[in-house]
Coordinates of C-alpha atoms and ligand atoms in Angstrom, one line a residue:
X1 CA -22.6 -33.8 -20.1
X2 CA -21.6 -34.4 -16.4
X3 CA -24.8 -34.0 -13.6
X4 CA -24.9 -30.8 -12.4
X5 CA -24.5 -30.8 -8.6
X6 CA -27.5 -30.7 -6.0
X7 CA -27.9 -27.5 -4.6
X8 CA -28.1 -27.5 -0.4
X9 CA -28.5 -25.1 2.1
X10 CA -25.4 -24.2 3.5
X11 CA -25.7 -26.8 6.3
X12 CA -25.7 -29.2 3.1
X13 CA -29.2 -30.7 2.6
X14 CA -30.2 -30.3 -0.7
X15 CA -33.0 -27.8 -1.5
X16 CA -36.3 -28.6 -3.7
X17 CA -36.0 -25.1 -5.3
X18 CA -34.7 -21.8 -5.8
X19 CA -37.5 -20.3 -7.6
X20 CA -40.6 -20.3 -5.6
X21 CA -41.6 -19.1 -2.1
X22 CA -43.2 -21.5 0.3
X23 CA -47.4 -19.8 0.6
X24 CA -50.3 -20.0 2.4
X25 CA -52.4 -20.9 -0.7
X26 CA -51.4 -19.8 -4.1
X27 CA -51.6 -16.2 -3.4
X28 CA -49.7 -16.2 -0.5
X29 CA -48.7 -15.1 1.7
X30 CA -45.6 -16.6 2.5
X31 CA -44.6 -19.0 5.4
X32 CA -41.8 -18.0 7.9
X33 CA -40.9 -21.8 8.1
X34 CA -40.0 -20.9 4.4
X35 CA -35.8 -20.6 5.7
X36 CA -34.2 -21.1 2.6
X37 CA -36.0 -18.2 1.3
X38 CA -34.8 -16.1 4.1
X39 CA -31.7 -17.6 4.6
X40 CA -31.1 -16.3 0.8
X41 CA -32.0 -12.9 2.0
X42 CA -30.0 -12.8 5.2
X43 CA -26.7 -14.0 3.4
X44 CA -27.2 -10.9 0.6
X45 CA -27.7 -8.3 3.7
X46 CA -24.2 -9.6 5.1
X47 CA -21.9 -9.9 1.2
X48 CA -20.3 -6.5 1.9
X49 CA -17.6 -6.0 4.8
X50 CA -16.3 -2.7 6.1
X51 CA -14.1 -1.5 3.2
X52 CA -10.4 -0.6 4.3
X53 CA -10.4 3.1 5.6
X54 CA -7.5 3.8 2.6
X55 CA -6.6 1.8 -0.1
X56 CA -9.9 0.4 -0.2
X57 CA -10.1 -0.2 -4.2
X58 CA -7.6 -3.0 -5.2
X59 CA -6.5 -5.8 -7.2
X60 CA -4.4 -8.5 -6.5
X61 CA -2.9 -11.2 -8.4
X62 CA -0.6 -14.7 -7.3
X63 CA 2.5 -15.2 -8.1
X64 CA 6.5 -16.4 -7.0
X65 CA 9.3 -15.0 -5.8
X66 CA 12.5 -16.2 -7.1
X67 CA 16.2 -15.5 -5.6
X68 CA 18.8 -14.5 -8.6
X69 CA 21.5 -12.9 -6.9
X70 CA 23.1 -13.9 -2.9
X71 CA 22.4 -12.1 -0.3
X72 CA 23.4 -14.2 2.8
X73 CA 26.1 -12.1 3.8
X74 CA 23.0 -9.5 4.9
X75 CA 20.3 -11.7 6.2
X76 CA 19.8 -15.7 7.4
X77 CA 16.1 -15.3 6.2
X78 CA 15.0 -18.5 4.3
X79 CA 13.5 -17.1 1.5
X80 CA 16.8 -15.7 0.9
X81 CA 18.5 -18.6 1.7
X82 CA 20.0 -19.8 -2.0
X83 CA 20.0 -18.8 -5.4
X84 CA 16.8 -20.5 -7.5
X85 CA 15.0 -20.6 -4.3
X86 CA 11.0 -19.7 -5.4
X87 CA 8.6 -18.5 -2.4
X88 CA 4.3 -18.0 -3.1
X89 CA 3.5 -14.5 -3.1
X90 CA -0.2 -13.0 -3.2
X91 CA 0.2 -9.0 -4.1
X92 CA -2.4 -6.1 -3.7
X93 CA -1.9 -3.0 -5.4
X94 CA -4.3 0.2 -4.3
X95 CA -5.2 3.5 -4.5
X96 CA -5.1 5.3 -1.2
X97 CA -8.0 7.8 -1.0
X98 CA -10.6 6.4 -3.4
X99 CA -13.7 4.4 -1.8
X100 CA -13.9 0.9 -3.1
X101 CA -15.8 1.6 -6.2
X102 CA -13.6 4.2 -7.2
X103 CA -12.2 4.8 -10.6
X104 CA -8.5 2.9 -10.9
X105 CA -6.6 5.6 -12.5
X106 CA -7.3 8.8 -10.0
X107 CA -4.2 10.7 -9.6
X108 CA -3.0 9.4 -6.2
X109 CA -0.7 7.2 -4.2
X110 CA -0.7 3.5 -4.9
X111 CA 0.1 1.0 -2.4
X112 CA 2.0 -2.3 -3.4
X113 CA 1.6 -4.9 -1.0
X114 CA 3.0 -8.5 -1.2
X115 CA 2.7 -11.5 1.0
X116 CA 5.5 -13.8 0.8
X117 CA 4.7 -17.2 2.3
X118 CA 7.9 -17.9 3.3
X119 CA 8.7 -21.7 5.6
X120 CA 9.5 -19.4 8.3
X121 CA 6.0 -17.8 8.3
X122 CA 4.3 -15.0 6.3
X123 CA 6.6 -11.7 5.7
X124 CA 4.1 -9.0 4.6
X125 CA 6.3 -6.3 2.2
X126 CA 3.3 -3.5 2.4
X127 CA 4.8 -0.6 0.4
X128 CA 3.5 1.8 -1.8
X129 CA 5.1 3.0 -5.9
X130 CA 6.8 5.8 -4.0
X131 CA 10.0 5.4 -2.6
X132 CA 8.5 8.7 0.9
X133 CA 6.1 9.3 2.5
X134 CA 4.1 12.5 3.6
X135 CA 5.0 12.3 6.7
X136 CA 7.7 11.8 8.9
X137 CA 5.6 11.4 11.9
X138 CA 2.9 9.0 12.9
X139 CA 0.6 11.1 14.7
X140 CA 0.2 13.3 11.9
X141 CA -1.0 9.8 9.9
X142 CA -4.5 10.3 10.9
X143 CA -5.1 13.7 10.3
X144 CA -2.8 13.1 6.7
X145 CA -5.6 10.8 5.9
X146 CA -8.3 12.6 7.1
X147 CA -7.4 15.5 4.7
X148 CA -7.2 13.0 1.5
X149 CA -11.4 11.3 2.5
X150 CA -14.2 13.5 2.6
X151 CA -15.4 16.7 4.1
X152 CA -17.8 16.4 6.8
X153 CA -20.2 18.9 5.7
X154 CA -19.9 18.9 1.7
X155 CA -18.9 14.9 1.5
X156 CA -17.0 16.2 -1.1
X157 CA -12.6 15.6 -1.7
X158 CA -11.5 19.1 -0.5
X159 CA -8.4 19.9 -2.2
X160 CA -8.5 23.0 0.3
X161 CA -8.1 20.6 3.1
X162 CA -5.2 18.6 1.6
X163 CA -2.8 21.4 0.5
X164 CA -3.4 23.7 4.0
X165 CA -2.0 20.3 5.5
X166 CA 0.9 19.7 3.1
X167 CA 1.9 23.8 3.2
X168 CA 1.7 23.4 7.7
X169 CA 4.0 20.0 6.7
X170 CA 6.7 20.7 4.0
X171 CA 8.3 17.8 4.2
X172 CA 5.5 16.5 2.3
X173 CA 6.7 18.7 -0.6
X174 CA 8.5 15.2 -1.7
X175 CA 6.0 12.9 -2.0
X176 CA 3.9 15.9 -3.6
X177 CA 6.0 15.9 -6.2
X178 CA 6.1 12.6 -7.1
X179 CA 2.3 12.5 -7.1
X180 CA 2.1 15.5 -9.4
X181 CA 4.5 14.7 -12.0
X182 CA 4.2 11.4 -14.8
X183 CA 4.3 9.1 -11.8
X184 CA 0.9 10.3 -10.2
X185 CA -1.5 8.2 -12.7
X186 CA 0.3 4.7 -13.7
X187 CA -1.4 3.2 -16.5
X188 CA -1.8 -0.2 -14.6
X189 CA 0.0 -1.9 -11.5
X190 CA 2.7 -3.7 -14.2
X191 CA 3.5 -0.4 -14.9
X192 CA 5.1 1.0 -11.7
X193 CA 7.5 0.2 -9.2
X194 CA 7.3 -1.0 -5.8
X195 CA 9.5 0.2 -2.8
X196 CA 9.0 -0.6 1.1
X197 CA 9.7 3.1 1.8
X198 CA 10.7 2.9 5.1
X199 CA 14.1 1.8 6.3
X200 CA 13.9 -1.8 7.8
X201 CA 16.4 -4.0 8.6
X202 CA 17.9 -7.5 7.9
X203 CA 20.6 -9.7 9.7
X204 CA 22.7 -12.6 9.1
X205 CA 23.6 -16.1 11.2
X206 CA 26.1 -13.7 12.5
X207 CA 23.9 -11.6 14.5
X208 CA 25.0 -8.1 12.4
X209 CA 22.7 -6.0 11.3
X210 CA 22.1 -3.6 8.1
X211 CA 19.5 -1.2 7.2
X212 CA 17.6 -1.9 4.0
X213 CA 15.5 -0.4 1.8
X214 CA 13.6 -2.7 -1.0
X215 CA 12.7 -1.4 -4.7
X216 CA 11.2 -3.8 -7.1
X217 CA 11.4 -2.4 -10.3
X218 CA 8.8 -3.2 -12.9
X219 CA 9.9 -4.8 -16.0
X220 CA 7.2 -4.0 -18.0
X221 CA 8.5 -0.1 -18.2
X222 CA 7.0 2.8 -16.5
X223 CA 3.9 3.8 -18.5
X224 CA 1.8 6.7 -16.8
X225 CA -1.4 8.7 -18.2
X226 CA -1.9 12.5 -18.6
X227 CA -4.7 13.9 -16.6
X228 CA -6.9 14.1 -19.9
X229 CA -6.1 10.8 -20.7
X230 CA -7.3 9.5 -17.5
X231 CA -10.2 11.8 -17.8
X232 CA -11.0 9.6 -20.8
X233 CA -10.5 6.7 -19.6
X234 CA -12.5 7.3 -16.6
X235 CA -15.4 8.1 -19.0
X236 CA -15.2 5.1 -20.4
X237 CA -14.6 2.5 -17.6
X238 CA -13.7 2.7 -13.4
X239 CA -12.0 -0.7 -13.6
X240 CA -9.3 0.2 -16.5
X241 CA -6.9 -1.7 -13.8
X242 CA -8.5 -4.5 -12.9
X243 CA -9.3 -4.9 -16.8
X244 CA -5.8 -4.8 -18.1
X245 CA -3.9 -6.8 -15.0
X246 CA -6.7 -9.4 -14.8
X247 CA -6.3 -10.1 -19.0
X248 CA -2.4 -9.4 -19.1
X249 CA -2.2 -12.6 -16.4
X250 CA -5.5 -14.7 -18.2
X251 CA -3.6 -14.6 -21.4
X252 CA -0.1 -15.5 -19.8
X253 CA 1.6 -12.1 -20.2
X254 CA 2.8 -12.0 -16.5
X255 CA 4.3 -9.1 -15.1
X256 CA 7.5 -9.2 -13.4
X257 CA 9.4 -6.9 -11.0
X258 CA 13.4 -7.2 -10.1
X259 CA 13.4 -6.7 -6.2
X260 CA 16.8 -4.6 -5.7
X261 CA 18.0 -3.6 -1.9
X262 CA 20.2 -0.9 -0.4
X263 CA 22.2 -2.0 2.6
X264 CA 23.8 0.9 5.4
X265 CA 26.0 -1.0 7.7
X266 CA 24.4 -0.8 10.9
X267 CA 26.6 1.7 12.6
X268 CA 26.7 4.0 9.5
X269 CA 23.4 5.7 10.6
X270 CA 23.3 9.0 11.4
X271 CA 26.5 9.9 8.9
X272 CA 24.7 11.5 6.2
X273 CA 23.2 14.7 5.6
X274 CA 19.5 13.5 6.6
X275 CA 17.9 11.1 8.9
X276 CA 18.2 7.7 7.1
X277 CA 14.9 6.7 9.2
X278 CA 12.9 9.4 7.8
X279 CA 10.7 8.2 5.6
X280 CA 10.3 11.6 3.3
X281 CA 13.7 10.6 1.9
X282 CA 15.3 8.2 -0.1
X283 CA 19.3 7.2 0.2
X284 CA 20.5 8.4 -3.1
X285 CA 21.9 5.6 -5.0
X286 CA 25.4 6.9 -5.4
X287 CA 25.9 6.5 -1.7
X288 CA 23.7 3.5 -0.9
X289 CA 23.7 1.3 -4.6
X290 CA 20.8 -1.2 -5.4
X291 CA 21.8 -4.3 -4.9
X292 CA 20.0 -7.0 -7.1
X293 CA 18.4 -10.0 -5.2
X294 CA 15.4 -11.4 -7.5
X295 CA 12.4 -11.6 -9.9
X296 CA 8.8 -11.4 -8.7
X297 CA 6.2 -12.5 -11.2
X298 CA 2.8 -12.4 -10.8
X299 CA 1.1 -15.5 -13.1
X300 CA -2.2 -16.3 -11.7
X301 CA -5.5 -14.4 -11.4
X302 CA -7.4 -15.6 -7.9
X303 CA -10.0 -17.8 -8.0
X304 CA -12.3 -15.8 -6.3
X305 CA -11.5 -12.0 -5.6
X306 CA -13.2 -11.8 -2.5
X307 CA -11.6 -14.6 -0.5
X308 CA -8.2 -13.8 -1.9
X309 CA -8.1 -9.5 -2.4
X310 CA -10.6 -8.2 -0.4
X311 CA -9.8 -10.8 2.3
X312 CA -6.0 -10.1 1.9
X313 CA -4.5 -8.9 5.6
X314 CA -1.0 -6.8 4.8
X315 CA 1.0 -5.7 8.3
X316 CA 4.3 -4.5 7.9
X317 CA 3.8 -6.5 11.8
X318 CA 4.7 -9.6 9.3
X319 CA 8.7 -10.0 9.7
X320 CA 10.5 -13.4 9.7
X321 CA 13.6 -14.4 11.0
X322 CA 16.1 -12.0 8.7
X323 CA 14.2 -8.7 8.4
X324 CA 13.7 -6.7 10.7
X325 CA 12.2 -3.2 12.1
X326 CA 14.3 0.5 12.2
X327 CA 13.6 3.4 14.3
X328 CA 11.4 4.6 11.4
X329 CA 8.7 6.1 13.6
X330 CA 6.1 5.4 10.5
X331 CA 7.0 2.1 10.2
X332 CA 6.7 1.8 14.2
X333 CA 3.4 3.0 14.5
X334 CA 2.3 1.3 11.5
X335 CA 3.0 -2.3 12.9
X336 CA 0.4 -1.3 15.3
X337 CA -2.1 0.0 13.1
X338 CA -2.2 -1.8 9.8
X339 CA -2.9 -5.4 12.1
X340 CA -5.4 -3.5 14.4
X341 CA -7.2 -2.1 11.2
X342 CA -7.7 -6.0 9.9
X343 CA -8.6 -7.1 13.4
X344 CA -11.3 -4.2 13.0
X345 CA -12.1 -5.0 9.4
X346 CA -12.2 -8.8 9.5
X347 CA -12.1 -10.0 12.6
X348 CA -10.0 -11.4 15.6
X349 CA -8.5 -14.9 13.6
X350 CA -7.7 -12.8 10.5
X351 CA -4.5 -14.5 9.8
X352 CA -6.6 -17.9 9.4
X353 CA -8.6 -16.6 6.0
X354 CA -6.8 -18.4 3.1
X355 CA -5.3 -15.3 1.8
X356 CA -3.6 -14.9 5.0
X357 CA -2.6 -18.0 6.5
X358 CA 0.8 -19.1 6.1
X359 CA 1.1 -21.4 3.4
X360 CA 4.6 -23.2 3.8
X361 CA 4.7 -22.7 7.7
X362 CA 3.0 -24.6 10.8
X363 CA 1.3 -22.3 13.3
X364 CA 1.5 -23.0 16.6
X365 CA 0.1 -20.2 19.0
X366 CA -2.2 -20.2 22.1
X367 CA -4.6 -17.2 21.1
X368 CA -8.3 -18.8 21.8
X369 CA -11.0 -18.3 21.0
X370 CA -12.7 -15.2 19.6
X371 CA -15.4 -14.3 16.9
X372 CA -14.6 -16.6 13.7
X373 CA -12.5 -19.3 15.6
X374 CA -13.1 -21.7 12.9
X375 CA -10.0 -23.4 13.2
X376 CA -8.7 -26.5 15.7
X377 CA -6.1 -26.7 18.0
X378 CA -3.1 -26.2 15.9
X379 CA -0.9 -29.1 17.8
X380 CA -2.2 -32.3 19.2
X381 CA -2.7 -32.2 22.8
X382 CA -5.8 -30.2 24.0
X383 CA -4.5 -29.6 27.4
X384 CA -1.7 -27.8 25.8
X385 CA -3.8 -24.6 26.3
X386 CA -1.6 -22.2 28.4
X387 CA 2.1 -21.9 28.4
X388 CA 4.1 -23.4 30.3
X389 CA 2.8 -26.6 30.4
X390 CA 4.0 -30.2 30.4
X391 CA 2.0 -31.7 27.9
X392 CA 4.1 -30.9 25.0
X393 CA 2.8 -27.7 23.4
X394 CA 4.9 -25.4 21.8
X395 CA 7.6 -23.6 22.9
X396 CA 9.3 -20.8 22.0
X397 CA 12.8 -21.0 20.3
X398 CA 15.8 -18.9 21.2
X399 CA 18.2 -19.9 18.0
X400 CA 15.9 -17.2 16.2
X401 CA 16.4 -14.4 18.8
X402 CA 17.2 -11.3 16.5
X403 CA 20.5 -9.5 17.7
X404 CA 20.2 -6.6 19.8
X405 CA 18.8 -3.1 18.4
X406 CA 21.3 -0.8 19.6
X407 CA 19.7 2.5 20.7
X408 CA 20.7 5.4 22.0
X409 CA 19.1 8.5 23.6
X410 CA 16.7 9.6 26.4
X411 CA 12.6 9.2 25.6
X412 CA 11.9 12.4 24.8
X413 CA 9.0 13.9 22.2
X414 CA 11.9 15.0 19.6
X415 CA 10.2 17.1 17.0
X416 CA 12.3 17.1 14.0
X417 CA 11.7 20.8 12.4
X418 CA 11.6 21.7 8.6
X419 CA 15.0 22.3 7.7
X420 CA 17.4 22.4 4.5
X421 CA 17.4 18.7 4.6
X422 CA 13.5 18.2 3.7
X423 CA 14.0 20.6 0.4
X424 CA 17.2 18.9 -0.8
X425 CA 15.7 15.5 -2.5
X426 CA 12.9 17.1 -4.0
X427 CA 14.9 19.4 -5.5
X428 CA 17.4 16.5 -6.9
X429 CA 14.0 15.3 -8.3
X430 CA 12.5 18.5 -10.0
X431 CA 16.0 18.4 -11.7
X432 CA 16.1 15.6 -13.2
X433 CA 12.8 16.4 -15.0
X434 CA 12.4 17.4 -18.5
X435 CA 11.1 20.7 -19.2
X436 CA 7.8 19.1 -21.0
X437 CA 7.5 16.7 -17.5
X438 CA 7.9 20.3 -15.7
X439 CA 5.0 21.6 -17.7
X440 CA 2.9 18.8 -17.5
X441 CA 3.4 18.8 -13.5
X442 CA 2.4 22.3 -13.3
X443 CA -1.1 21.8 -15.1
X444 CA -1.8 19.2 -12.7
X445 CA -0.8 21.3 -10.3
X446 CA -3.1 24.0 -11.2
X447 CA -5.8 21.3 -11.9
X448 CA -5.3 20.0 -8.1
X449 CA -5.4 23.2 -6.8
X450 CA -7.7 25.2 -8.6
X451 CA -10.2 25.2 -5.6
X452 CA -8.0 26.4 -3.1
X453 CA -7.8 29.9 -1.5
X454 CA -5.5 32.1 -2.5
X455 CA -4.3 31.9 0.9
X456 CA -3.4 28.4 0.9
X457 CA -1.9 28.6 -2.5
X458 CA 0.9 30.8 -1.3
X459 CA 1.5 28.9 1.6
X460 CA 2.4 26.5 -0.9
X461 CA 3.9 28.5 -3.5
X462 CA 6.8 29.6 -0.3
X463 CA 6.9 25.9 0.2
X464 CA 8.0 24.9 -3.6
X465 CA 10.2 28.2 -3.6
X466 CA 12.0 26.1 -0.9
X467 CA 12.4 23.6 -3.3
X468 CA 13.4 25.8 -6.3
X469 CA 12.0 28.8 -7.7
X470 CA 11.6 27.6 -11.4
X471 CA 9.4 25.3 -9.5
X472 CA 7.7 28.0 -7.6
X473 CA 7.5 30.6 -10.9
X474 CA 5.7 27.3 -12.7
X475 CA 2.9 26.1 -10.9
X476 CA 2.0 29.9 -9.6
X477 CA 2.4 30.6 -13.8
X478 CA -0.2 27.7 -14.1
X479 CA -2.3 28.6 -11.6
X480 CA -3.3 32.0 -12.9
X481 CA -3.3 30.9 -16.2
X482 CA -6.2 28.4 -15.1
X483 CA -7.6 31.5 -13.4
X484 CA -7.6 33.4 -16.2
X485 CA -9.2 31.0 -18.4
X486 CA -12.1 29.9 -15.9
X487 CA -13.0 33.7 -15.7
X488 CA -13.4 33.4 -19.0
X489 CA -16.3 30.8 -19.2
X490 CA -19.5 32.2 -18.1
X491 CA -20.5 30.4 -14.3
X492 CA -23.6 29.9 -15.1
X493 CA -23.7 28.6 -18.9
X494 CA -27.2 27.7 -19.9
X495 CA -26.7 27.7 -23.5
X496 CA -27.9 24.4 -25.2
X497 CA -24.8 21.9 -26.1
X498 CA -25.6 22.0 -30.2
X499 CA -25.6 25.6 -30.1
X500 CA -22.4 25.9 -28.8
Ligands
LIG601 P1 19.3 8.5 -9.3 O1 19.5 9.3 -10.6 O2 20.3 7.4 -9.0 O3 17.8 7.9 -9.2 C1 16.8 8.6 -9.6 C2 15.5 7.8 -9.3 O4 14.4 8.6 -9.6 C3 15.4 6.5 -10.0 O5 15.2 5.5 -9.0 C4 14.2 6.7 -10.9 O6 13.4 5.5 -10.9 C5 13.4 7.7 -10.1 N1 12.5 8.6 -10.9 C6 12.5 9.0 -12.1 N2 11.5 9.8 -12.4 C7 10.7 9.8 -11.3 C8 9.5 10.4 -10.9 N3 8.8 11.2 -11.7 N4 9.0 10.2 -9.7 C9 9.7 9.4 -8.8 N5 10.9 8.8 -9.1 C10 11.4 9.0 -10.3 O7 19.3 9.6 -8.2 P2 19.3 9.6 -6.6 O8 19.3 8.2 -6.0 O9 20.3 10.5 -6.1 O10 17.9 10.2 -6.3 C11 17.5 11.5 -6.9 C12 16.1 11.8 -6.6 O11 15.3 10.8 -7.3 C13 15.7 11.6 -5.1 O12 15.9 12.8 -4.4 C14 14.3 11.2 -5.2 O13 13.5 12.3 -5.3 C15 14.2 10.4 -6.5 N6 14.2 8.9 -6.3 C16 15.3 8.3 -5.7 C17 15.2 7.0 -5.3 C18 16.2 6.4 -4.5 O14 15.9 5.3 -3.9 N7 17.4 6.9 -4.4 C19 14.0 6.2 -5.7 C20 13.1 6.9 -6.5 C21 13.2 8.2 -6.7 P3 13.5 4.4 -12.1 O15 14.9 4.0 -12.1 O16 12.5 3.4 -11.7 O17 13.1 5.2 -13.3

């Protein structure tokens, strides 16, 4: 057997023990000079960073991108460059609302987040396994959140609080759908797709432009549990996720995904029917087809969670040369946010943690300093500290200038009301369910809602009868049926469980 290592402080002189306290006598008590005793302590006070505000529980995995089908007439970006070409990726898949010891398969949201390191820098694909969004708007984004966390006085989820928002934002009626039917409770992260949502752009060596929209599509089938299922589950373990995605990958099974894009030629927007930057709606397939680019497989568990999921920065900020921005007003207050939230989180030189510095790209930049700058110079000179300068720093390079954005309009505050457009997806969608997927998403309607005041609930009800009023007739129908039957239990039920 090989000789264990010494153990050292973590300035890397070895340590005479781990077990005893350095005393005055045998009894004690101990000596302050003792340091590796209280370094010990100190380091467990500090093992826990802020978790993420939303999507704090996650799970992440390594993996490759691989390009199967050309797409150079759209975009000059390198990972795109030629078919066969494989890029590193590091995903994280989330729920939204759940703290960070939350159980993995609450009904919600989950966001799917990948990191492609890419020889032209990082590009940061931070979607969710919806194709909307709630909102259309970003400064309804905090107060969309702020309905999803805690109450201030009961600490408690307040489904009262989430559908008086949704009901005062019907647009949201899309996403709420989505989240209510099969789709709300994946059974694991292989199991559900992965779409940017917003619009974003790419461009080709020929300076046009398209809007895109990304869809990876898992091809491991969608799989989905019912709310009793997950009930279960829940009973059972919080970390069903983590479980199955960390032992799918250990024993080789990896999960894969085809990435598929829609391209609008750039001065097709604004043709159709809705606002192709609005990200409570999709582009329906027959107009905008997927286009197949690729495979993503995910085939290796991290090393160490912490440094590589917990650590892991996603900004939509994170474009290359290629892909782009849209109007998307989401998206445009999210480049903001989402870096300013890891700044917050983990501090100013972020992007130099392993998990988030660019793997297969040089960085050359002249931010100093700052908490954490653990880093050196990244080019050779040290008087290359401001820019200009003539001592051969770096220099910015116009060849990768992206073409122009053309806009048009005066800067107004345009407030885009409800209208018939907001209802018409949703609708498309409740169609295409079966009647036992309609009865399914009214129980967990009624299970959602249950709480809520009877004013809220028909606030909502007129929303869904927007929609359609089978929808309407089925979740009301399921709502006082649950009514009905919890008037029938006693509230206050003392009776011992084996007399029952
Ligand atoms: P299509 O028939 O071409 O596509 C329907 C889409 O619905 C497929 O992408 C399918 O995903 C997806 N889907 C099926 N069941 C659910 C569900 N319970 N929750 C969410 N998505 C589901 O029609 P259109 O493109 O005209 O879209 C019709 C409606 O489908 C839209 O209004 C929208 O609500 C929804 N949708 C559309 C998408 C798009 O990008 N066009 C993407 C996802 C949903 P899959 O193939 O993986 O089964």
């Amino acid at each position: 057997m090989s000789k264990k290592p010494t153990l050292t402080t973590s300035a890397g002189a070895p340590v005479p023990t781990n077990e005893t306290t350095l005393t005055a006598g045998e009894h004690g008590p101990s000596l302050l000079q003792d340091y590796q005793l209280l370094e010990k302590l100190a380091h467990q006070n500090r093992e826990r960073i802020p978790e993420r505000a939303v999507h704090a529980k996650g799970w992440g995995a390594q993996g490759k991108f691989t390009v199967t089908h050309d797409i150079t007439q759209y975009t000059c970006a390198d990972m795109f460059s030629e078919i066969g070409k494989e890029t590193e990726v590091l995903s994280r898949w989330s729920t939204v609302a759940g703290e960070s010891g939350a159980a993995d398969t609450e009904r919600d949201v989950r966001g799917f987040s990948l990191k492609f390191y890419t020889e032209q820098g990082n590009w940061d694909m931070v979607g969710n396994n919806t194709p909307v969004f709630f909102v259309r708007d970003a400064y309804k984004f905090p107060d969309f959140i702020r309905t999803q966390k805690r109450h201030p006085k009961t600490n408690l989820r307040s489904p009262e609080a989430m559908f008086d928002f949704w009901a005062a934002q019907p647009e949201s009626v899309h996403q709420v759908t989505i989240l209510m039917s099969d789709r709300g409770i994946p059974t694991s992260p292989m199991h559900m797709n992965g779409y940017g949502s917003h619009t974003f752009s790419m461009y080709n060596d020929k300076g046009e432009r398209f809007w895109v929209k990304f869809h990876f599509k898992t091809q491991q089938g969608h799989k989905h549990y019912t709310n009793e299922e997950s009930e279960a589950l829940i009973g059972k373990t919080r970390e069903a996720y983590q479980e199955t995605l960390y032992n799918a990958i250990d024993e080789g099974s990896f999960p894969k995904w085809t990435l598929f894009i829609q391209v609008m030629p750039e001065t097709e927007a604004g043709k159709q029917n809705y606002n192709p930057f609005d990200v409570t709606k999709v582009w329906p397939h027959d107009d905008y087809p997927l286009i197949e680019v690729g495979e993503l497989e995910m085939n290796k568990n991290p090393d160490n969670y912490f440094q590589m999921v917990e650590n892991a920065a996603y900004s939509p900020s994170n474009i290359v040369p290629g892909i782009s921005f849209s109007p998307d007003k989401m998206l445009q207050a999210r480049i903001f946010s989402y870096a300013d939230a890891h700044r917050y989180r983990l501090g100013t030189h972020y992007e130099a943690l392993p998990a988030n510095a660019p793997k297969n790209a040089k960085v050359n930049h002249y931010h100093k300093d700052g908490s954490m700058r653990f880093f050196t110079n990244d080019f050779d000179n040290a008087d290359a500290y401001y820019e200009p300068n003539q001592h051969n720093g770096p220099v910015a390079d116009e060849s990768v200038k992206e073409p122009p954005l053309r806009i048009n309009g005066d800067a107004d505050r345009y407030k885009q009301e409800t209208e018939e457009a907001d209802f018409v997806q949703p609708r498309a969608l409740f169609e295409m369910f079966s009647s036992e997927q309609k009865q399914r998403m009214y129980a967990n309607y009624a299970a959602a809602m249950g709480p809520c005041s009877d004013e809220v609930k028909e606030r909502w009800y007129a929303v869904l009868k927007r929609v359609h009023p089978e929808y309407e007739a089925g979740v009301r129908k399921a709502n006082e049926k649950l009514d009905t039957d919890v008037n029938t239990v006693p509230i206050t039920d003392n009776t011992p469980l084996e007399d029952k």
